[in-house]
Amino acid sequence: TFLSFHQAAGLPSVGLTAWQCLNRMKLEPTDTILITGAAGGVGAIFIKMLLARGITNFVATAGNEVSINSLKEIGVKEDQIVNYRSADFEKAALLKNNHRAFDFTVDLVGNQMAEFCGRVIKANGTYLDVTAFSTAASRELLFNKGAVLVNISNYVYSLTNHHSYFSKGLAEIVRLLEEKLVTAPDVEVVGPLSVDTVERAHKMLRENQTRGRKLVMEVANSTEAEF
């Protein structure tokens, strides 16, 4: 499978993040999943991994027609998608889950969407936090629900010298790429390696301006670094 240098720079973090989510969830066949920010880089590859395993008990959020169409293009059905900008989207999400609260919420957005997850998760459900953008209100909601909090971090495996995590994860991503079960994320080159570029990229992340693209900055000799 051909990848550009930019795609190759952006793929490991989104792929490993999605892979870690799936592995740590330990899903049962009847479990239901809510995915916020599903059309983004991590969300899209996570959904492809779910579908590759035959897992379809999920509802995904999106905020515009472009995102909704991108989800449909990767195999998500219309009755699995909720537009979070629509009126009473919380009720709509529960309706798409047969009026039931969700066993798992995979939060790829944070902030107000973390609060949304806190309202639609079941008692003692599992909340996967991929952003660390929780709010005081979301923490209170999740605490009151007795939710299990799972913090998703690839960096911990570097800090603890568990390097086999990366080799195993990347080998699985390569397999999925070769079998055409996943594809590389869309990327955006935000500029050369500099403090200004890093600050601009983090501002885009905080303000949810990435529009589903992985942010890449170029360093010397046409190599890339990713966020």
Coordinates of N, CA and C in Angstrom, one line a residue:
T1 N 0.8 -1.2 0.0 CA 0.0 0.0 0.0 C 0.9 1.2 0.0
F2 N 0.7 2.1 -1.0 CA 1.5 3.4 -1.1 C 1.0 4.4 -0.1
L3 N 2.0 5.0 0.7 CA 1.7 6.1 1.6 C 2.6 7.2 1.3
S4 N 2.2 8.4 1.3 CA 3.1 9.6 1.2 C 3.8 9.7 2.5
F5 N 4.9 10.4 2.5 CA 5.7 10.7 3.8 C 4.8 11.3 4.8
H6 N 3.9 12.2 4.4 CA 3.0 12.9 5.3 C 2.0 11.9 5.9
Q7 N 1.4 11.0 5.1 CA 0.5 10.0 5.7 C 1.2 9.1 6.6
A8 N 2.4 8.7 6.2 CA 3.2 7.8 7.1 C 3.6 8.4 8.4
A9 N 3.8 9.8 8.4 CA 4.0 10.5 9.7 C 2.8 10.5 10.5
G10 N 1.6 10.6 9.9 CA 0.4 10.8 10.7 C -0.3 9.5 11.1
L11 N 0.1 8.4 10.4 CA -0.6 7.1 10.7 C -0.4 6.5 12.1
P12 N 0.9 6.5 12.5 CA 1.1 5.7 13.8 C 0.3 6.2 15.0
S13 N 0.2 7.5 15.2 CA -0.5 7.9 16.4 C -2.0 7.6 16.3
V14 N -2.6 7.9 15.2 CA -4.0 7.6 15.1 C -4.3 6.1 15.1
G15 N -3.4 5.4 14.4 CA -3.6 3.9 14.4 C -3.4 3.3 15.7
L16 N -2.4 3.7 16.4 CA -2.1 3.1 17.7 C -3.1 3.5 18.8
T17 N -3.6 4.8 18.6 CA -4.7 5.2 19.6 C -5.9 4.4 19.4
A18 N -6.4 4.2 18.1 CA -7.5 3.4 17.8 C -7.4 2.0 18.3
W19 N -6.2 1.4 18.0 CA -5.9 0.0 18.4 C -5.9 -0.1 19.9
Q20 N -5.4 0.8 20.6 CA -5.4 0.8 22.1 C -6.8 0.8 22.6
C21 N -7.6 1.7 22.1 CA -9.0 1.8 22.5 C -9.7 0.5 22.3
L22 N -9.5 -0.1 21.2 CA -10.2 -1.4 20.9 C -9.7 -2.5 21.9
N23 N -8.4 -2.6 22.1 CA -7.9 -3.6 22.9 C -8.3 -3.5 24.4
R24 N -8.4 -2.2 24.9 CA -8.7 -2.0 26.3 C -10.2 -2.1 26.6
M25 N -11.0 -2.0 25.6 CA -12.4 -2.1 25.8 C -12.9 -3.5 26.2
K26 N -12.2 -4.5 25.6 CA -12.6 -5.9 25.8 C -14.1 -6.1 25.6
L27 N -14.5 -5.8 24.4 CA -16.0 -5.8 24.1 C -16.6 -7.2 24.1
E28 N -17.8 -7.2 24.6 CA -18.7 -8.4 24.5 C -19.6 -8.1 23.3
P29 N -20.1 -9.2 22.7 CA -20.9 -9.1 21.4 C -22.1 -8.1 21.6
T30 N -22.7 -8.0 22.8 CA -23.9 -7.2 23.0 C -23.6 -5.8 23.4
D31 N -22.4 -5.5 23.6 CA -22.0 -4.1 24.1 C -22.3 -3.1 23.1
T32 N -22.8 -1.9 23.5 CA -23.1 -0.8 22.6 C -22.1 0.3 22.9
I33 N -21.8 1.1 21.8 CA -20.7 2.1 21.9 C -21.2 3.4 21.3
L34 N -20.9 4.5 21.9 CA -21.0 5.8 21.4 C -19.6 6.4 21.1
I35 N -19.5 6.9 19.9 CA -18.2 7.5 19.5 C -18.4 8.9 19.1
T36 N -17.8 9.9 19.9 CA -17.8 11.3 19.5 C -16.6 11.6 18.6
G37 N -16.9 12.6 17.7 CA -15.8 13.0 16.8 C -15.4 11.9 15.9
A38 N -16.4 11.1 15.5 CA -16.1 9.8 14.8 C -15.5 10.1 13.4
A39 N -15.7 11.2 12.8 CA -15.2 11.4 11.4 C -13.7 11.9 11.4
G40 N -13.1 12.1 12.6 CA -11.7 12.5 12.7 C -10.8 11.4 12.4
G41 N -9.5 11.7 12.4 CA -8.5 10.7 12.1 C -8.6 9.4 12.9
V42 N -8.6 9.6 14.3 CA -8.7 8.4 15.2 C -10.1 7.7 15.0
G43 N -11.1 8.5 14.9 CA -12.5 8.0 14.8 C -12.7 7.1 13.6
A44 N -12.2 7.6 12.5 CA -12.4 6.9 11.2 C -11.7 5.5 11.2
I45 N -10.4 5.5 11.7 CA -9.7 4.3 11.7 C -10.2 3.3 12.8
F46 N -10.7 3.9 13.9 CA -11.3 3.1 15.0 C -12.5 2.4 14.4
I47 N -13.4 3.1 13.7 CA -14.6 2.5 13.1 C -14.2 1.4 12.1
K48 N -13.2 1.7 11.3 CA -12.8 0.6 10.4 C -12.3 -0.6 11.1
M49 N -11.6 -0.4 12.2 CA -11.2 -1.6 13.0 C -12.4 -2.3 13.6
L50 N -13.4 -1.6 14.1 CA -14.6 -2.2 14.6 C -15.3 -3.0 13.5
L51 N -15.4 -2.4 12.3 CA -16.1 -3.1 11.2 C -15.3 -4.3 10.7
A52 N -13.9 -4.2 10.8 CA -13.1 -5.4 10.4 C -13.3 -6.6 11.3
R53 N -13.8 -6.3 12.5 CA -14.0 -7.4 13.5 C -15.5 -7.7 13.5
G54 N -16.3 -7.1 12.7 CA -17.7 -7.4 12.6 C -18.5 -6.8 13.7
I55 N -18.0 -5.7 14.3 CA -18.7 -5.0 15.4 C -19.5 -3.9 14.8
T56 N -20.8 -3.9 15.0 CA -21.6 -2.8 14.4 C -22.5 -2.2 15.4
N57 N -22.4 -2.5 16.7 CA -23.3 -1.9 17.7 C -22.8 -0.6 18.2
F58 N -22.7 0.4 17.3 CA -22.2 1.7 17.7 C -23.0 2.8 17.0
V59 N -22.9 3.9 17.7 CA -23.5 5.2 17.2 C -22.4 6.2 17.1
A60 N -22.3 7.0 16.1 CA -21.3 7.9 15.8 C -21.8 9.3 15.7
T61 N -21.1 10.3 16.3 CA -21.5 11.7 16.1 C -20.7 12.4 15.1
A62 N -21.4 13.4 14.4 CA -20.8 14.2 13.4 C -21.5 15.5 13.4
G63 N -20.8 16.6 12.9 CA -21.4 17.9 13.0 C -21.8 18.6 11.7
N64 N -21.5 18.0 10.6 CA -21.8 18.6 9.3 C -22.0 17.6 8.2
E65 N -22.4 18.0 7.1 CA -22.7 17.0 6.0 C -21.4 16.4 5.5
V66 N -20.3 17.1 5.5 CA -19.1 16.6 5.0 C -18.7 15.4 5.9
S67 N -18.7 15.6 7.2 CA -18.4 14.6 8.2 C -19.3 13.4 8.1
I68 N -20.6 13.7 8.0 CA -21.6 12.6 7.8 C -21.4 11.8 6.6
N69 N -21.1 12.4 5.5 CA -20.8 11.7 4.3 C -19.5 10.9 4.3
S70 N -18.5 11.4 5.0 CA -17.3 10.7 5.2 C -17.5 9.4 6.0
L71 N -18.4 9.5 7.0 CA -18.7 8.3 7.8 C -19.4 7.2 6.9
K72 N -20.3 7.7 6.1 CA -21.1 6.8 5.2 C -20.1 6.1 4.2
E73 N -19.1 6.8 3.8 CA -18.1 6.3 2.8 C -17.3 5.1 3.4
I74 N -17.2 5.1 4.7 CA -16.4 4.0 5.3 C -17.2 2.9 5.9
G75 N -18.5 3.0 5.6 CA -19.4 1.9 5.9 C -20.4 2.1 7.1
V76 N -20.4 3.3 7.6 CA -21.4 3.6 8.7 C -22.7 3.9 8.1
K77 N -23.8 3.3 8.6 CA -25.1 3.5 8.1 C -25.7 4.7 8.7
E78 N -26.7 5.3 7.9 CA -27.3 6.5 8.3 C -27.9 6.5 9.7
D79 N -28.5 5.3 10.0 CA -29.2 5.2 11.3 C -28.2 5.0 12.5
Q80 N -26.9 5.0 12.2 CA -25.9 5.0 13.2 C -25.3 6.3 13.5
I81 N -25.7 7.4 12.7 CA -25.1 8.7 12.8 C -26.0 9.7 13.5
V82 N -25.5 10.5 14.4 CA -26.2 11.5 15.0 C -25.5 12.9 14.8
N83 N -26.2 13.8 14.3 CA -25.7 15.2 14.1 C -25.8 15.9 15.4
Y84 N -24.6 16.2 16.0 CA -24.7 16.8 17.3 C -25.1 18.3 17.3
R85 N -25.2 18.8 16.1 CA -25.7 20.2 16.0 C -27.2 20.3 15.9
S86 N -27.9 19.2 15.8 CA -29.3 19.2 15.7 C -29.9 19.3 17.0
A87 N -31.2 19.7 17.1 CA -31.9 19.9 18.3 C -32.1 18.5 19.0
D88 N -31.9 18.5 20.3 CA -32.1 17.3 21.1 C -31.3 16.1 20.6
F89 N -30.1 16.3 20.3 CA -29.3 15.2 19.7 C -29.0 14.1 20.8
E90 N -29.1 14.5 22.1 CA -28.9 13.5 23.1 C -30.1 12.4 23.0
K91 N -31.3 12.9 22.9 CA -32.4 12.0 22.7 C -32.3 11.2 21.5
A92 N -31.8 11.8 20.4 CA -31.6 11.1 19.1 C -30.6 10.0 19.3
A93 N -29.5 10.2 20.0 CA -28.5 9.2 20.2 C -29.1 8.0 20.9
L94 N -29.8 8.3 22.0 CA -30.4 7.2 22.8 C -31.5 6.4 21.9
L95 N -32.2 7.1 21.1 CA -33.2 6.5 20.2 C -32.5 5.5 19.3
K96 N -31.3 5.9 18.7 CA -30.6 5.0 17.8 C -30.0 3.8 18.5
N97 N -30.0 3.9 19.9 CA -29.5 2.8 20.7 C -30.7 2.1 21.4
N98 N -31.8 2.1 20.7 CA -33.1 1.5 21.2 C -33.4 2.0 22.6
H99 N -33.3 3.3 22.8 CA -33.7 4.0 24.0 C -32.9 3.5 25.2
R100 N -31.7 3.0 25.0 CA -30.8 2.5 26.1 C -29.6 3.4 26.2
A101 N -29.1 3.5 27.4 CA -27.8 4.2 27.6 C -26.7 3.2 27.1
F102 N -25.5 3.8 26.8 CA -24.4 3.1 26.2 C -23.5 2.4 27.2
D103 N -23.1 1.2 26.8 CA -22.1 0.5 27.6 C -20.7 1.2 27.6
F104 N -20.3 1.7 26.4 CA -19.1 2.4 26.3 C -19.3 3.7 25.6
T105 N -18.5 4.7 26.0 CA -18.4 6.0 25.2 C -16.9 6.2 24.9
V106 N -16.6 6.4 23.6 CA -15.3 6.7 23.2 C -15.2 8.2 22.8
D107 N -14.7 9.0 23.7 CA -14.7 10.5 23.5 C -13.5 11.0 22.8
L108 N -13.6 11.4 21.6 CA -12.5 11.9 20.8 C -12.6 13.4 20.7
V109 N -13.5 14.1 21.5 CA -13.7 15.5 21.4 C -13.4 16.2 22.7
G110 N -14.1 15.7 23.8 CA -13.9 16.3 25.1 C -14.8 17.6 25.2
N111 N -14.5 18.3 26.3 CA -15.3 19.5 26.6 C -16.8 19.2 26.7
Q112 N -17.6 19.9 26.0 CA -19.1 19.7 26.1 C -19.5 18.3 25.7
M113 N -18.7 17.7 24.8 CA -19.0 16.3 24.4 C -18.7 15.3 25.5
A114 N -17.8 15.6 26.3 CA -17.6 14.8 27.5 C -18.8 14.8 28.4
E115 N -19.4 16.0 28.5 CA -20.6 16.1 29.3 C -21.8 15.3 28.7
F116 N -21.9 15.4 27.4 CA -22.8 14.6 26.6 C -22.6 13.1 26.9
C117 N -21.4 12.6 26.9 CA -21.1 11.2 27.2 C -21.5 10.9 28.6
G118 N -21.3 11.8 29.5 CA -21.7 11.5 30.9 C -23.2 11.4 31.1
R119 N -24.0 12.0 30.2 CA -25.4 11.9 30.3 C -26.0 10.6 29.6
V120 N -25.3 10.1 28.6 CA -25.9 9.0 27.9 C -25.2 7.6 28.2
I121 N -24.2 7.6 29.1 CA -23.5 6.4 29.5 C -24.4 5.7 30.5
K122 N -24.3 4.4 30.5 CA -25.1 3.6 31.5 C -24.4 3.7 32.9
A123 N -25.1 3.3 33.9 CA -24.5 3.2 35.2 C -23.4 2.1 35.2
N124 N -22.3 2.5 35.7 CA -21.1 1.6 35.7 C -20.6 1.3 34.3
G125 N -20.9 2.2 33.3 CA -20.4 2.1 32.0 C -18.9 2.5 31.9
T126 N -18.3 2.4 30.8 CA -16.9 2.7 30.6 C -16.7 3.9 29.7
Y127 N -16.0 4.9 30.1 CA -15.8 6.2 29.4 C -14.3 6.2 29.0
L128 N -14.0 6.1 27.7 CA -12.6 6.2 27.2 C -12.3 7.6 26.8
D129 N -11.3 8.2 27.6 CA -10.9 9.6 27.4 C -9.7 9.6 26.5
V130 N -9.8 10.1 25.3 CA -8.7 10.2 24.4 C -8.1 11.6 24.3
T131 N -8.8 12.6 24.9 CA -8.4 14.0 24.7 C -7.8 14.7 26.0
A132 N -8.2 14.2 27.2 CA -7.9 14.9 28.4 C -8.6 16.3 28.5
F133 N -9.6 16.5 27.7 CA -10.4 17.7 27.8 C -11.7 17.6 28.5
S134 N -11.6 17.0 29.7 CA -12.8 16.8 30.5 C -13.2 18.2 31.2
T135 N -14.4 18.3 31.7 CA -14.8 19.5 32.4 C -15.2 19.1 33.8
A136 N -15.4 20.1 34.6 CA -15.9 19.8 36.0 C -17.3 19.1 35.9
A137 N -18.1 19.6 35.0 CA -19.5 19.0 34.9 C -19.4 17.6 34.4
S138 N -18.5 17.3 33.4 CA -18.4 15.9 32.9 C -17.9 15.0 34.0
R139 N -16.9 15.5 34.8 CA -16.4 14.6 35.8 C -17.4 14.3 36.9
E140 N -18.3 15.3 37.2 CA -19.3 15.0 38.2 C -20.4 14.0 37.6
L141 N -20.7 14.2 36.3 CA -21.7 13.3 35.7 C -21.2 11.9 35.7
L142 N -19.9 11.7 35.3 CA -19.3 10.4 35.2 C -19.2 9.8 36.6
F143 N -18.8 10.6 37.6 CA -18.7 10.1 38.9 C -20.0 9.6 39.5
N144 N -21.1 10.4 39.2 CA -22.4 10.0 39.7 C -22.9 8.7 39.0
K145 N -22.5 8.5 37.8 CA -22.9 7.3 37.1 C -22.0 6.1 37.5
G146 N -21.0 6.3 38.3 CA -20.1 5.2 38.7 C -19.3 4.7 37.5
A147 N -19.0 5.6 36.5 CA -18.4 5.1 35.3 C -16.9 4.7 35.5
V148 N -16.5 3.8 34.8 CA -15.1 3.4 34.7 C -14.4 4.3 33.7
L149 N -13.3 5.0 34.2 CA -12.6 5.9 33.3 C -11.3 5.3 32.8
V150 N -11.2 5.2 31.4 CA -10.0 4.6 30.8 C -9.3 5.8 30.0
N151 N -8.1 6.1 30.5 CA -7.4 7.2 29.8 C -6.5 6.5 28.8
I152 N -6.7 7.0 27.5 CA -5.9 6.4 26.4 C -4.7 7.2 26.1
S153 N -3.5 6.6 26.3 CA -2.3 7.3 26.1 C -1.2 6.4 25.4
N154 N -0.7 6.8 24.3 CA 0.4 6.0 23.7 C 1.7 6.3 24.4
Y155 N 1.9 7.5 25.0 CA 3.1 7.9 25.6 C 3.6 7.1 26.8
V156 N 2.6 6.6 27.5 CA 2.9 5.8 28.7 C 3.8 4.6 28.4
Y157 N 3.7 4.1 27.2 CA 4.5 2.9 26.9 C 5.9 3.3 26.6
S158 N 6.2 4.5 26.2 CA 7.6 5.0 26.1 C 8.1 5.3 27.4
L159 N 7.3 5.9 28.3 CA 7.8 6.2 29.6 C 8.2 5.0 30.4
T160 N 7.5 3.9 30.2 CA 7.7 2.7 31.0 C 8.5 1.6 30.2
N161 N 9.0 2.0 29.0 CA 9.9 1.2 28.2 C 9.2 -0.1 27.8
H162 N 7.9 0.0 27.5 CA 7.2 -1.1 27.0 C 7.1 -1.0 25.4
H163 N 8.3 -1.1 24.8 CA 8.4 -0.8 23.4 C 7.7 -1.8 22.5
S164 N 7.4 -3.0 23.1 CA 6.7 -4.0 22.3 C 5.3 -3.6 21.9
Y165 N 4.8 -2.7 22.7 CA 3.5 -2.1 22.4 C 3.5 -1.5 21.0
F166 N 4.5 -0.8 20.7 CA 4.6 -0.1 19.4 C 4.8 -1.1 18.3
S167 N 5.7 -2.0 18.5 CA 6.0 -3.0 17.4 C 4.8 -3.8 17.1
K168 N 4.1 -4.3 18.1 CA 2.9 -5.1 17.9 C 1.8 -4.3 17.3
G169 N 1.6 -3.1 17.8 CA 0.5 -2.2 17.2 C 0.8 -1.9 15.8
L170 N 2.0 -1.5 15.5 CA 2.3 -1.1 14.1 C 2.2 -2.3 13.1
A171 N 2.6 -3.4 13.6 CA 2.5 -4.6 12.8 C 1.0 -4.9 12.5
E172 N 0.2 -4.7 13.4 CA -1.3 -4.9 13.2 C -1.8 -3.9 12.2
I173 N -1.4 -2.6 12.3 CA -1.8 -1.6 11.4 C -1.4 -1.9 10.0
V174 N -0.1 -2.3 9.9 CA 0.4 -2.7 8.5 C -0.5 -3.8 7.9
R175 N -0.8 -4.8 8.8 CA -1.6 -5.9 8.3 C -3.0 -5.4 7.8
L176 N -3.6 -4.5 8.6 CA -4.9 -4.0 8.2 C -4.8 -3.2 6.9
L177 N -3.7 -2.4 6.8 CA -3.5 -1.6 5.5 C -3.3 -2.6 4.3
E178 N -2.5 -3.6 4.5 CA -2.3 -4.5 3.4 C -3.6 -5.2 3.0
E179 N -4.4 -5.5 3.9 CA -5.7 -6.2 3.6 C -6.8 -5.2 3.2
K180 N -6.4 -3.9 3.2 CA -7.3 -2.8 2.8 C -8.5 -2.7 3.7
L181 N -8.3 -3.0 5.0 CA -9.4 -2.8 6.0 C -9.3 -1.5 6.7
V182 N -8.2 -0.8 6.6 CA -8.1 0.6 7.0 C -7.3 1.4 6.0
T183 N -7.4 2.7 6.1 CA -6.6 3.5 5.2 C -5.9 4.6 6.0
A184 N -4.9 5.2 5.4 CA -4.2 6.3 6.1 C -5.1 7.5 6.3
P185 N -4.8 8.3 7.3 CA -5.7 9.5 7.6 C -5.4 10.6 6.6
D186 N -6.3 11.5 6.4 CA -6.0 12.8 5.8 C -5.1 13.6 6.6
V187 N -4.2 14.3 6.0 CA -3.2 15.1 6.8 C -3.2 16.6 6.3
E188 N -2.8 17.4 7.2 CA -2.6 18.8 6.8 C -1.2 19.3 7.3
V189 N -0.3 19.8 6.4 CA 1.0 20.3 6.8 C 0.8 21.7 7.3
V190 N 1.1 21.9 8.6 CA 0.8 23.2 9.3 C 2.0 24.1 9.3
G191 N 3.1 23.6 8.8 CA 4.3 24.5 8.7 C 5.6 23.8 9.0
P192 N 6.7 24.6 9.0 CA 8.0 24.0 9.4 C 8.1 23.8 10.9
L193 N 9.1 23.0 11.3 CA 9.3 22.8 12.7 C 9.7 24.1 13.4
S194 N 8.9 24.6 14.3 CA 9.2 25.8 15.0 C 8.2 25.9 16.2
V195 N 8.6 26.8 17.1 CA 7.7 27.0 18.2 C 6.3 27.6 17.8
D196 N 6.4 28.5 16.8 CA 5.1 29.0 16.3 C 4.2 28.0 15.7
T197 N 4.8 27.0 14.9 CA 4.0 26.0 14.3 C 3.4 25.1 15.4
V198 N 4.2 24.8 16.4 CA 3.6 23.9 17.5 C 2.5 24.6 18.2
E199 N 2.7 25.9 18.5 CA 1.6 26.7 19.2 C 0.4 26.8 18.3
R200 N 0.5 27.0 17.0 CA -0.6 27.1 16.1 C -1.3 25.7 16.0
A201 N -0.6 24.6 16.0 CA -1.2 23.3 15.9 C -2.0 23.0 17.1
H202 N -1.4 23.3 18.3 CA -2.1 23.0 19.5 C -3.4 23.9 19.7
K203 N -3.3 25.1 19.2 CA -4.5 25.9 19.2 C -5.6 25.3 18.3
M204 N -5.2 24.8 17.1 CA -6.2 24.1 16.3 C -6.8 22.9 17.0
L205 N -6.0 22.1 17.7 CA -6.5 21.0 18.4 C -7.4 21.4 19.5
R206 N -7.1 22.4 20.3 CA -7.9 22.8 21.4 C -9.3 23.3 20.9
E207 N -9.3 24.0 19.8 CA -10.5 24.6 19.2 C -11.2 23.7 18.2
N208 N -10.8 22.4 18.1 CA -11.4 21.5 17.3 C -11.5 21.9 15.8
Q209 N -10.4 22.5 15.3 CA -10.4 23.0 14.0 C -9.7 22.1 12.9
T210 N -9.4 20.9 13.3 CA -8.6 20.0 12.4 C -9.5 19.4 11.3
R211 N -10.8 19.4 11.5 CA -11.7 18.9 10.4 C -11.3 17.5 10.0
G212 N -11.0 16.7 11.0 CA -10.7 15.3 10.7 C -9.3 15.0 10.1
R213 N -8.5 16.0 10.0 CA -7.1 15.8 9.4 C -6.1 15.7 10.5
K214 N -5.1 14.9 10.3 CA -3.9 14.8 11.2 C -3.0 16.0 10.8
L215 N -2.5 16.7 11.9 CA -1.7 17.8 11.7 C -0.2 17.3 11.6
V216 N 0.5 17.8 10.6 CA 1.9 17.4 10.4 C 2.7 18.6 10.2
M217 N 3.9 18.6 10.8 CA 4.9 19.7 10.5 C 6.1 19.1 9.9
E218 N 6.7 19.9 9.0 CA 7.9 19.4 8.3 C 9.2 19.8 9.0
V219 N 10.1 18.8 9.0 CA 11.4 19.1 9.6 C 12.4 18.9 8.5
A220 N 13.7 19.0 8.9 CA 14.8 19.0 7.9 C 14.7 17.8 7.1
N221 N 15.2 17.9 5.8 CA 15.4 16.8 4.9 C 14.0 16.2 4.5
S222 N 12.9 17.0 4.5 CA 11.6 16.6 4.0 C 11.1 15.4 4.9
T223 N 11.5 15.3 6.1 CA 10.8 14.3 7.0 C 9.7 15.1 7.7
E224 N 8.9 14.3 8.4 CA 7.7 15.0 9.0 C 7.6 14.5 10.5
A225 N 7.0 15.4 11.2 CA 6.6 15.1 12.6 C 5.1 15.3 12.7
E226 N 4.4 14.6 13.6 CA 3.0 14.7 13.7 C 2.5 15.0 15.1
F227 N 1.3 15.5 15.2 CA 0.6 15.8 16.5 C -0.4 14.7 16.7

